Short mmCIF file of C-alpha atoms in Angstrom, two decimals:
data_model
loop_
_atom_site.label_atom_id
_atom_site.label_comp_id
_atom_site.label_asym_id
_atom_site.label_seq_id
_atom_site.Cartn_x
_atom_site.Cartn_y
_atom_site.Cartn_z
CA MET A 25 64.89 -15.44 13.88
CA PHE A 26 64.51 -16.87 10.40
CA SER A 27 63.40 -13.86 8.38
CA ALA A 28 63.50 -15.75 5.08
CA ASN A 29 60.18 -16.49 3.37
CA ILE A 30 59.57 -20.09 2.38
CA THR A 31 57.97 -19.80 -1.08
CA SER A 32 57.50 -23.46 -1.93
CA LYS A 33 58.00 -26.94 -0.51
CA SER A 34 58.12 -30.32 -2.21
CA THR A 35 59.42 -33.80 -1.52
CA SER A 36 61.09 -36.07 -4.02
CA ASP A 37 62.76 -39.47 -3.46
CA GLY A 38 63.51 -38.89 0.22
CA VAL A 39 64.63 -35.27 -0.10
CA VAL A 40 62.58 -32.27 1.07
CA GLU A 41 63.20 -29.15 -1.06
CA ARG A 42 62.18 -25.75 0.25
CA ALA A 43 62.61 -22.60 -1.83
CA PHE A 44 63.01 -19.29 0.07
CA THR A 45 63.92 -15.67 -0.42
CA LEU A 46 65.87 -13.56 2.01
CA GLY A 47 65.49 -9.98 0.86
CA GLU A 48 66.33 -10.20 -2.88
CA VAL A 49 68.31 -13.43 -2.54
CA PRO A 50 66.62 -16.65 -3.71
CA GLY A 51 67.68 -19.88 -2.05
CA VAL A 52 66.82 -23.51 -1.64
CA ILE A 53 67.19 -25.86 1.34
CA TRP A 54 67.45 -29.58 0.78
CA SER A 55 67.01 -31.84 3.83
CA PRO A 56 66.30 -35.51 4.64
CA GLU A 57 62.66 -36.49 4.54
CA ALA A 58 63.29 -38.88 7.40
CA GLY A 59 65.00 -36.37 9.70
CA SER A 60 66.65 -37.54 12.90
CA GLY A 61 67.78 -34.67 15.10
CA ARG A 62 69.65 -31.52 14.07
CA ALA A 63 71.42 -31.98 10.75
CA PRO A 64 74.84 -30.41 10.05
CA LEU A 65 74.49 -27.80 7.29
CA VAL A 66 76.50 -27.68 4.05
CA LEU A 67 76.50 -24.51 1.93
CA VAL A 68 76.86 -25.15 -1.80
CA GLY A 69 78.11 -22.39 -4.04
CA HIS A 70 77.53 -22.56 -7.83
CA GLY A 71 79.89 -21.69 -10.65
CA ALA A 72 79.94 -18.62 -12.91
CA GLY A 73 77.17 -18.33 -15.46
CA THR A 74 74.82 -20.71 -13.65
CA GLY A 75 72.62 -20.59 -10.55
CA LEU A 76 71.40 -22.69 -7.65
CA GLY A 77 69.40 -24.80 -10.09
CA ALA A 78 72.50 -26.07 -11.90
CA ALA A 79 72.66 -29.85 -12.22
CA GLY A 80 75.98 -29.93 -10.35
CA VAL A 81 74.43 -28.13 -7.38
CA VAL A 82 71.21 -30.15 -7.20
CA GLY A 83 73.00 -33.45 -7.76
CA ARG A 84 75.56 -32.81 -5.03
CA ALA A 85 72.86 -31.55 -2.66
CA ARG A 86 70.87 -34.73 -3.04
CA ARG A 87 73.97 -36.90 -2.44
CA LEU A 88 74.82 -34.90 0.70
CA VAL A 89 71.28 -35.38 2.03
CA LEU A 90 70.83 -39.03 1.05
CA ASP A 91 74.35 -40.37 1.68
CA GLY A 92 75.43 -38.06 4.51
CA GLY A 93 72.22 -37.04 6.24
CA PHE A 94 73.17 -33.38 5.83
CA ALA A 95 70.95 -30.36 5.23
CA VAL A 96 72.15 -28.33 2.25
CA VAL A 97 71.50 -24.73 1.25
CA ALA A 98 72.29 -22.96 -2.02
CA ILE A 99 71.63 -19.37 -3.06
CA ASP A 100 71.86 -17.55 -6.34
CA ALA A 101 75.02 -15.40 -6.49
CA PRO A 102 74.70 -11.70 -7.40
CA GLY A 103 73.82 -11.29 -11.05
CA HIS A 104 73.22 -15.04 -11.41
CA GLY A 105 70.27 -17.50 -11.59
CA ASP A 106 66.95 -15.67 -11.09
CA ARG A 107 68.60 -12.43 -9.97
CA GLN A 108 68.67 -9.09 -11.73
CA ARG A 109 71.97 -7.94 -13.11
CA THR A 110 73.33 -4.56 -11.90
CA GLU A 111 74.99 -2.09 -14.25
CA THR A 112 78.32 -3.49 -13.11
CA ASP A 113 77.22 -7.04 -13.96
CA GLU A 114 76.10 -5.95 -17.45
CA ARG A 115 79.31 -4.03 -18.10
CA GLU A 116 81.60 -6.84 -16.94
CA VAL A 117 79.69 -9.58 -18.77
CA ALA A 118 79.93 -7.47 -21.93
CA ALA A 119 83.64 -6.97 -21.35
CA VAL A 120 84.25 -10.74 -21.00
CA ARG A 121 82.25 -11.39 -24.21
CA ARG A 122 84.16 -8.71 -26.07
CA ALA A 123 87.50 -10.16 -25.01
CA LEU A 124 86.44 -13.70 -26.03
CA ARG A 125 85.19 -12.44 -29.42
CA ALA A 126 88.39 -10.53 -30.06
CA GLY A 127 90.53 -13.49 -29.01
CA GLU A 128 92.01 -11.39 -26.18
CA PRO A 129 92.70 -12.70 -22.63
CA ALA A 130 89.39 -12.97 -20.76
CA VAL A 131 90.81 -14.45 -17.51
CA PRO A 132 91.91 -11.11 -15.97
CA ILE A 133 88.44 -9.64 -16.59
CA MET A 134 86.71 -12.76 -15.19
CA VAL A 135 88.90 -12.77 -12.08
CA ARG A 136 88.18 -9.04 -11.51
CA TYR A 137 84.43 -9.46 -12.06
CA ILE A 138 84.22 -12.59 -9.87
CA ALA A 139 86.03 -10.72 -7.10
CA ASP A 140 83.34 -8.06 -7.28
CA ILE A 141 80.61 -10.72 -7.13
CA ALA A 142 82.34 -12.35 -4.16
CA ALA A 143 82.45 -9.07 -2.25
CA ARG A 144 78.66 -8.84 -2.57
CA ALA A 145 78.01 -12.54 -2.02
CA VAL A 146 79.91 -12.99 1.30
CA PRO A 147 77.54 -10.78 3.39
CA GLU A 148 74.56 -12.49 1.70
CA TRP A 149 75.79 -15.93 2.70
CA ARG A 150 76.38 -14.69 6.25
CA ALA A 151 72.83 -13.32 6.46
CA VAL A 152 71.46 -16.65 5.20
CA LEU A 153 73.53 -18.48 7.83
CA ASP A 154 72.26 -16.13 10.55
CA SER A 155 68.70 -16.89 9.54
CA LEU A 156 69.04 -20.67 9.15
CA LEU A 157 71.06 -21.25 12.27
CA ALA A 158 68.39 -19.47 14.32
CA LEU A 159 66.16 -22.45 13.50
CA PRO A 160 66.35 -25.50 15.79
CA GLU A 161 66.56 -27.97 12.89
CA PHE A 162 70.18 -27.23 11.98
CA ASP A 163 73.35 -28.06 13.89
CA GLY A 164 75.06 -24.68 13.98
CA ALA A 165 78.24 -26.09 15.48
CA GLN A 166 79.17 -27.92 12.26
CA VAL A 167 78.85 -26.07 8.97
CA GLY A 168 80.55 -27.05 5.72
CA TYR A 169 81.06 -25.19 2.44
CA PHE A 170 81.39 -26.65 -1.05
CA GLY A 171 82.10 -24.63 -4.18
CA LEU A 172 84.31 -24.87 -7.26
CA ASN A 173 85.27 -22.09 -9.71
CA MET A 174 83.27 -18.99 -8.69
CA GLY A 175 82.05 -21.03 -5.75
CA THR A 176 85.65 -21.07 -4.53
CA ALA A 177 86.14 -17.32 -5.16
CA ILE A 178 83.13 -16.66 -2.89
CA GLY A 179 83.74 -19.52 -0.40
CA VAL A 180 87.36 -18.81 0.46
CA PRO A 181 86.81 -15.23 1.75
CA LEU A 182 83.59 -16.42 3.40
CA THR A 183 85.42 -19.25 5.22
CA ALA A 184 88.21 -16.86 6.18
CA VAL A 185 85.82 -14.48 7.99
CA ASP A 186 83.02 -16.75 9.24
CA SER A 187 84.17 -19.10 12.01
CA ARG A 188 80.93 -21.10 11.82
CA ILE A 189 82.32 -22.87 8.75
CA THR A 190 84.49 -25.73 10.01
CA ALA A 191 85.37 -27.65 6.83
CA ALA A 192 85.40 -26.73 3.12
CA VAL A 193 85.82 -28.18 -0.37
CA PHE A 194 87.24 -25.77 -2.97
CA GLY A 195 88.94 -25.97 -6.35
CA GLN A 196 89.47 -24.88 -9.95
CA PHE A 197 90.37 -21.27 -9.36
CA TRP A 198 93.35 -18.92 -9.71
CA PRO A 199 95.21 -17.49 -6.70
CA GLY A 200 94.59 -13.94 -7.98
CA THR A 201 92.15 -12.23 -5.66
CA VAL A 202 91.64 -15.25 -3.39
CA VAL A 203 95.17 -16.15 -2.23
CA GLU A 204 95.30 -13.63 0.62
CA ALA A 205 92.04 -14.97 2.15
CA ALA A 206 93.26 -18.56 1.59
CA GLY A 207 96.18 -17.74 3.88
CA ARG A 208 93.69 -17.04 6.69
CA VAL A 209 91.70 -20.30 6.23
CA THR A 210 92.70 -22.83 8.90
CA VAL A 211 89.84 -25.37 8.74
CA PRO A 212 90.29 -28.71 6.95
CA VAL A 213 90.17 -28.27 3.15
CA GLU A 214 89.72 -30.69 0.26
CA PHE A 215 90.82 -29.03 -3.00
CA LEU A 216 89.97 -30.22 -6.51
CA LEU A 217 91.79 -29.46 -9.70
CA GLN A 218 91.71 -30.93 -13.15
CA TRP A 219 95.17 -31.90 -14.36
CA ASP A 220 94.31 -30.94 -17.97
CA ASP A 221 92.10 -27.93 -17.14
CA GLU A 222 91.95 -25.70 -20.21
CA ARG A 223 90.81 -22.68 -18.15
CA VAL A 224 92.61 -22.76 -14.84
CA ASP A 225 96.25 -23.68 -15.46
CA ARG A 226 97.85 -26.33 -13.27
CA GLU A 227 100.46 -24.09 -11.65
CA SER A 228 97.85 -21.51 -10.62
CA ALA A 229 95.59 -24.10 -9.01
CA LEU A 230 98.54 -25.75 -7.19
CA ALA A 231 99.61 -22.33 -5.93
CA LEU A 232 96.15 -21.65 -4.51
CA PHE A 233 96.11 -25.07 -2.79
CA ASP A 234 99.52 -24.30 -1.33
CA ALA A 235 98.27 -20.99 0.11
CA PHE A 236 95.74 -22.45 2.54
CA ALA A 237 96.94 -22.22 6.15
CA SER A 238 94.96 -25.33 7.08
CA LYS A 239 96.93 -27.96 9.03
CA GLU A 240 94.81 -30.60 7.29
CA LYS A 241 94.40 -30.17 3.58
CA SER A 242 94.11 -32.64 0.67
CA LEU A 243 94.52 -32.00 -3.03
CA HIS A 244 92.63 -34.21 -5.48
CA ALA A 245 93.90 -33.73 -9.05
CA ASN A 246 92.22 -35.80 -11.72
CA SER A 247 93.06 -36.26 -15.37
CA GLY A 248 90.66 -34.50 -17.74
CA GLY A 249 89.42 -31.04 -18.65
CA HIS A 250 87.64 -28.28 -16.71
CA LYS A 251 84.21 -29.82 -16.99
CA GLU A 252 85.32 -33.43 -16.41
CA VAL A 253 85.49 -33.59 -12.59
CA PRO A 254 84.89 -37.33 -11.93
CA ARG A 255 81.70 -38.43 -10.28
CA PHE A 256 83.62 -40.26 -7.56
CA GLU A 257 84.69 -36.84 -6.24
CA THR A 258 81.10 -36.30 -5.13
CA ASP A 259 81.42 -39.44 -2.99
CA SER A 260 84.75 -38.16 -1.68
CA MET A 261 83.14 -34.79 -0.79
CA VAL A 262 80.37 -36.52 1.17
CA ARG A 263 82.94 -38.60 3.07
CA PHE A 264 85.07 -35.48 3.77
CA PHE A 265 82.10 -33.68 5.35
CA THR A 266 81.11 -36.84 7.23
CA ARG A 267 84.63 -37.04 8.73
CA HIS A 268 84.69 -33.43 9.75
CA LEU A 269 81.12 -32.35 10.47
CA ARG A 270 80.12 -35.56 12.27
CA ARG A 271 83.41 -36.14 14.10
CA PRO A 272 82.04 -35.65 17.68
CA SER A 273 79.65 -38.56 17.24
CA GLY A 274 82.60 -40.93 16.78
CA ALA A 275 80.74 -42.65 13.96
CA GLU A 276 83.60 -42.16 11.49
CA ALA A 277 87.19 -41.22 12.08
CA MET B 24 100.61 -75.01 -11.28
CA PHE B 25 101.25 -73.36 -7.93
CA SER B 26 104.84 -74.27 -7.26
CA ALA B 27 105.03 -72.23 -4.08
CA ASN B 28 105.14 -74.04 -0.78
CA ILE B 29 102.60 -73.04 1.84
CA THR B 30 104.61 -72.97 5.06
CA SER B 31 101.94 -71.93 7.52
CA LYS B 32 98.24 -71.03 7.70
CA SER B 33 96.29 -69.19 10.33
CA THR B 34 93.02 -67.27 10.65
CA SER B 35 92.46 -64.09 12.60
CA ASP B 36 89.32 -61.92 12.75
CA GLY B 37 87.93 -63.03 9.43
CA VAL B 38 91.22 -63.05 7.52
CA VAL B 39 93.07 -66.21 6.43
CA GLU B 40 96.87 -65.73 6.32
CA ARG B 41 99.02 -68.19 4.40
CA ALA B 42 102.81 -67.90 4.36
CA PHE B 43 104.61 -69.37 1.36
CA THR B 44 107.97 -69.51 -0.32
CA LEU B 45 108.56 -69.52 -4.05
CA GLY B 46 112.20 -70.40 -4.59
CA GLU B 47 114.01 -68.06 -2.20
CA VAL B 48 111.17 -65.51 -2.08
CA PRO B 49 109.01 -65.50 1.06
CA GLY B 50 105.42 -64.29 0.67
CA VAL B 51 102.08 -64.07 2.42
CA ILE B 52 98.52 -64.38 1.01
CA TRP B 53 95.68 -62.78 2.95
CA SER B 54 92.15 -63.74 1.90
CA PRO B 55 88.60 -63.59 3.24
CA GLU B 56 87.66 -66.36 5.69
CA ALA B 57 84.16 -66.31 4.25
CA GLY B 58 85.12 -66.62 0.61
CA SER B 59 82.50 -66.25 -2.10
CA GLY B 60 83.79 -67.09 -5.56
CA ARG B 61 87.04 -66.03 -7.12
CA ALA B 62 88.54 -62.96 -5.46
CA PRO B 63 90.36 -60.26 -7.41
CA LEU B 64 93.99 -60.14 -6.30
CA VAL B 65 95.88 -57.07 -5.06
CA LEU B 66 99.68 -57.15 -4.89
CA VAL B 67 101.13 -55.02 -2.09
CA GLY B 68 104.72 -53.82 -2.28
CA HIS B 69 106.51 -52.65 0.90
CA GLY B 70 108.86 -49.70 1.35
CA ALA B 71 112.64 -49.60 1.61
CA GLY B 72 114.13 -50.93 4.82
CA THR B 73 111.07 -52.99 5.76
CA GLY B 74 109.45 -56.21 4.60
CA LEU B 75 106.15 -57.90 4.03
CA GLY B 76 105.53 -57.90 7.78
CA ALA B 77 105.53 -54.06 7.99
CA ALA B 78 102.51 -52.63 9.80
CA GLY B 79 101.55 -50.64 6.70
CA VAL B 80 101.48 -53.78 4.57
CA VAL B 81 99.55 -55.96 7.01
CA GLY B 82 97.10 -53.17 7.91
CA ARG B 83 96.30 -52.39 4.29
CA ALA B 84 96.04 -56.07 3.41
CA ARG B 85 93.45 -56.62 6.13
CA ARG B 86 91.40 -53.61 5.00
CA LEU B 87 91.49 -54.84 1.38
CA VAL B 88 90.27 -58.28 2.51
CA LEU B 89 87.64 -57.14 5.01
CA ASP B 90 86.27 -54.03 3.29
CA GLY B 91 86.79 -55.02 -0.35
CA GLY B 92 86.64 -58.82 -0.39
CA PHE B 93 90.01 -58.93 -2.16
CA ALA B 94 92.78 -61.45 -1.86
CA VAL B 95 96.16 -59.82 -1.15
CA VAL B 96 99.70 -61.01 -1.65
CA ALA B 97 102.96 -59.47 -0.45
CA ILE B 98 106.52 -60.68 -0.89
CA ASP B 99 109.84 -59.61 0.64
CA ALA B 100 111.80 -57.52 -1.86
CA PRO B 101 115.41 -58.55 -2.64
CA GLY B 102 117.67 -57.83 0.34
CA HIS B 103 114.65 -57.04 2.54
CA GLY B 104 112.59 -58.72 5.25
CA ASP B 105 113.73 -62.28 5.87
CA ARG B 106 115.92 -62.43 2.77
CA GLN B 107 119.72 -62.58 2.58
CA ARG B 108 121.53 -59.51 1.35
CA THR B 109 123.79 -59.89 -1.67
CA GLU B 110 127.19 -58.21 -1.89
CA THR B 111 125.52 -55.46 -3.92
CA ASP B 112 122.94 -54.97 -1.17
CA GLU B 113 125.61 -54.73 1.51
CA ARG B 114 127.73 -52.33 -0.51
CA GLU B 115 124.81 -50.01 -1.36
CA VAL B 116 123.39 -50.00 2.14
CA ALA B 117 126.82 -49.07 3.42
CA ALA B 118 127.06 -46.30 0.81
CA VAL B 119 123.72 -44.82 1.88
CA ARG B 120 124.76 -44.90 5.57
CA ARG B 121 128.12 -43.34 4.77
CA ALA B 122 126.44 -40.49 2.83
CA LEU B 123 123.95 -39.86 5.64
CA ARG B 124 126.74 -39.85 8.26
CA ALA B 125 128.81 -37.44 6.22
CA GLY B 126 125.79 -35.18 5.58
CA GLU B 127 126.16 -35.80 1.87
CA PRO B 128 123.23 -36.38 -0.57
CA ALA B 129 121.88 -39.89 -0.06
CA VAL B 130 119.00 -39.67 -2.55
CA PRO B 131 121.07 -40.39 -5.68
CA ILE B 132 122.51 -43.53 -4.03
CA MET B 133 119.06 -44.63 -2.80
CA VAL B 134 117.53 -44.13 -6.25
CA ARG B 135 120.35 -46.12 -7.85
CA TYR B 136 120.13 -48.92 -5.31
CA ILE B 137 116.33 -49.11 -5.45
CA ALA B 138 116.51 -49.34 -9.28
CA ASP B 139 118.74 -52.38 -8.84
CA ILE B 140 116.33 -53.95 -6.36
CA ALA B 141 113.43 -53.25 -8.73
CA ALA B 142 115.22 -54.97 -11.63
CA ARG B 143 115.50 -58.11 -9.48
CA ALA B 144 111.98 -57.80 -7.95
CA VAL B 145 109.94 -57.49 -11.19
CA PRO B 146 110.62 -61.08 -12.40
CA GLU B 147 110.00 -62.37 -8.86
CA TRP B 148 106.56 -60.68 -8.79
CA ARG B 149 105.74 -62.10 -12.22
CA ALA B 150 106.67 -65.62 -11.09
CA VAL B 151 104.45 -65.24 -8.01
CA LEU B 152 101.60 -64.05 -10.22
CA ASP B 153 102.09 -66.99 -12.56
CA SER B 154 101.86 -69.36 -9.62
CA LEU B 155 98.90 -67.76 -7.89
CA LEU B 156 96.82 -67.21 -11.02
CA ALA B 157 97.12 -70.91 -11.85
CA LEU B 158 94.93 -71.53 -8.81
CA PRO B 159 91.18 -71.40 -9.28
CA GLU B 160 90.61 -69.23 -6.17
CA PHE B 161 91.86 -65.98 -7.75
CA ASP B 162 90.25 -63.91 -10.48
CA GLY B 163 93.16 -63.49 -12.89
CA ALA B 164 91.26 -61.02 -15.05
CA GLN B 165 91.47 -58.29 -12.40
CA VAL B 166 94.76 -57.70 -10.61
CA GLY B 167 95.70 -54.57 -8.69
CA TYR B 168 99.04 -53.27 -7.39
CA PHE B 169 99.67 -51.04 -4.36
CA GLY B 170 103.05 -49.70 -3.33
CA LEU B 171 104.55 -46.41 -2.14
CA ASN B 172 108.22 -45.40 -2.06
CA MET B 173 110.24 -48.48 -3.07
CA GLY B 174 106.91 -50.18 -3.69
CA THR B 175 106.40 -47.63 -6.48
CA ALA B 176 109.91 -48.12 -7.87
CA ILE B 177 109.13 -51.83 -8.25
CA GLY B 178 105.44 -51.50 -9.14
CA VAL B 179 105.77 -49.01 -12.01
CA PRO B 180 108.10 -51.16 -14.20
CA LEU B 181 106.07 -54.23 -13.17
CA THR B 182 102.80 -52.62 -14.27
CA ALA B 183 104.40 -51.38 -17.49
CA VAL B 184 105.38 -54.89 -18.56
CA ASP B 185 102.67 -57.11 -17.02
CA SER B 186 99.27 -56.63 -18.65
CA ARG B 187 97.55 -58.67 -15.94
CA ILE B 188 97.72 -55.61 -13.65
CA THR B 189 94.70 -53.48 -14.49
CA ALA B 190 94.80 -50.76 -11.77
CA ALA B 191 97.54 -49.43 -9.49
CA VAL B 192 98.17 -47.13 -6.52
CA PHE B 193 101.62 -45.53 -6.40
CA GLY B 194 103.29 -42.57 -4.78
CA GLN B 195 106.14 -40.87 -2.91
CA PHE B 196 108.93 -41.49 -5.36
CA TRP B 197 111.15 -39.51 -7.66
CA PRO B 198 110.89 -39.67 -11.50
CA GLY B 199 114.55 -40.76 -11.71
CA THR B 200 114.73 -44.32 -12.89
CA VAL B 201 110.94 -44.81 -12.98
CA VAL B 202 109.69 -42.06 -15.31
CA GLU B 203 110.31 -43.97 -18.53
CA ALA B 204 108.26 -46.96 -17.35
CA ALA B 205 105.55 -44.58 -16.06
CA GLY B 206 105.16 -43.36 -19.61
CA ARG B 207 104.21 -46.87 -20.64
CA VAL B 208 101.58 -47.38 -17.87
CA THR B 209 98.06 -46.89 -19.25
CA VAL B 210 95.89 -48.47 -16.50
CA PRO B 211 93.99 -46.30 -14.01
CA VAL B 212 96.35 -44.90 -11.35
CA GLU B 213 95.83 -43.28 -7.97
CA PHE B 214 99.03 -41.48 -6.87
CA LEU B 215 99.82 -40.33 -3.36
CA LEU B 216 102.20 -37.62 -2.34
CA GLN B 217 102.78 -35.75 0.89
CA TRP B 218 102.72 -31.99 0.37
CA ASP B 219 105.40 -31.46 3.04
CA ASP B 220 107.44 -34.60 2.29
CA GLU B 221 110.97 -34.09 3.68
CA ARG B 222 112.38 -36.87 1.48
CA VAL B 223 110.65 -36.76 -1.90
CA ASP B 224 110.31 -33.11 -2.97
CA ARG B 225 106.98 -31.92 -4.27
CA GLU B 226 108.13 -31.07 -7.77
CA SER B 227 109.66 -34.50 -8.28
CA ALA B 228 106.54 -36.31 -7.14
CA LEU B 229 104.30 -34.12 -9.32
CA ALA B 230 106.58 -34.80 -12.29
CA LEU B 231 106.27 -38.56 -11.78
CA PHE B 232 102.46 -38.29 -11.55
CA ASP B 233 102.48 -36.26 -14.74
CA ALA B 234 104.48 -38.96 -16.57
CA PHE B 235 101.84 -41.70 -16.39
CA ALA B 236 100.18 -42.29 -19.76
CA SER B 237 96.97 -43.41 -18.05
CA LYS B 238 93.78 -41.81 -19.39
CA GLU B 239 92.37 -42.04 -15.86
CA LYS B 240 94.69 -40.92 -13.09
CA SER B 241 94.12 -39.17 -9.75
CA LEU B 242 96.64 -37.40 -7.53
CA HIS B 243 95.99 -37.26 -3.79
CA ALA B 244 98.32 -34.82 -2.08
CA ASN B 245 97.93 -34.45 1.66
CA SER B 246 99.49 -32.01 4.07
CA GLY B 247 102.11 -33.54 6.32
CA GLY B 248 105.50 -35.27 6.13
CA HIS B 249 106.77 -38.46 4.49
CA LYS B 250 105.45 -40.80 7.19
CA GLU B 251 102.14 -39.00 7.71
CA VAL B 252 99.99 -40.45 4.89
CA PRO B 253 96.47 -40.11 6.34
CA ARG B 254 94.53 -43.21 7.31
CA PHE B 255 91.62 -42.18 5.09
CA GLU B 256 93.86 -42.85 2.06
CA THR B 257 93.60 -46.53 2.92
CA ASP B 258 89.78 -46.24 2.55
CA SER B 259 90.33 -44.39 -0.74
CA MET B 260 92.65 -47.17 -1.98
CA VAL B 261 90.06 -49.87 -1.20
CA ARG B 262 87.39 -47.85 -3.04
CA PHE B 263 89.75 -47.30 -5.99
CA PHE B 264 90.35 -51.06 -6.39
CA THR B 265 86.63 -51.74 -5.87
CA ARG B 266 85.79 -49.33 -8.71
CA HIS B 267 88.33 -50.84 -11.07
CA LEU B 268 88.69 -54.49 -10.17
CA ARG B 269 85.01 -55.13 -9.59
CA ARG B 270 83.68 -52.99 -12.42
CA PRO B 271 82.10 -55.80 -14.47
CA SER B 272 79.79 -56.74 -11.58
CA GLY B 273 78.24 -53.26 -11.74
CA ALA B 274 78.15 -53.15 -7.98
CA GLU B 275 79.94 -49.82 -7.84
CA ALA B 276 80.49 -47.25 -10.54
#
């Protein structure tokens, strides 16, 4: 049973966009206007400090729908987007700001805070999946997950515990609190890092890629800084999910 | 003036294949049967111990022609394929075999021998380019180079000295004798390594990728051993050359 409430619906350039809430969690579903059968679903996780409305989320969702024929869902992470911050959120955000202002290391605080967010976000994602996959319009046998930065910190433990996710794209995060869960991920993984990332150092990102237990994994490292992930990686992501979520059809090997 | 002699011509499944010799160097040109204007040219270098007839060369050439509309040329490297071995070739091949038989390190001998082959191969490639680009059928403004292993050892110094090459795919080689030339390569580079390569260790391959001076470079590291480069990397290579060698047409960004 889909217990989420659809709060709005609109269509733009071939993509249907439905906003919903599930309990206190706001989400959006993007799907092809010209639907043909049950679409494989791709979950898209946003980065820290943004929400499901971030340009990188909406842009990738549209490409997945239009180029891959996928349905896409994104939700606001705890303390992010349109959601209220808890006392923990307020305290940790203040601690990060204080460290940055004082020129002290902020990464350990961010990693600790993001681990707390991830612990809250994983059961939310699972509840959203329960609700959506009860609907006949989605192909529950083939679910993908995409998320960089905080989207990786949430997606790695989610993929480790939820066997409905059969392929995932991660990247740009430290091994820290995620490495143990990465060792339990066995589905195909595409992993992005920026070779000149000024936030996540190269060795840390390589160590996290190395930790995945997946038999099939690919690292894409591109020159440039943290925010300079090339646009052609969006194409690569769509092709990755097409290879893995549409494999039974034999359309692409 | 094209001073090479075409020795045979055949057509198979949409691809024209012309064998030629330029001096003592045998080569093959693959091009679209249904040609439309001047095709950008991609040079394909083979690995050690094989020749231009290797399955990996012919397969990639056909994909470049059929999926990308490129013309492709491959030549036998010195001491390889149909070519005579010199005394140096015989001595070095014997030295590698002796080391392998005795369980001694063969990599230093291979790297030394391949550097010698590369020094002979670079002027041969440049002579082939001179000849081909004198013909009106090729677009001399946009030339690509693909080669892994020994194909990288030859291609990196070639790309460093020949400004006609404007994009290159390399991979699976040690920094050794190549790293200095890599520091003079500034064109876009896609670099392949195998995460579990039993011949070229991970750190060496990462160090060679790091050495390229190119503003735009991408590393693709895939799980699996030396011989297990995934087939989807051939698609990626075709897209890479399409992005860079066909950029002025605006057909693909």
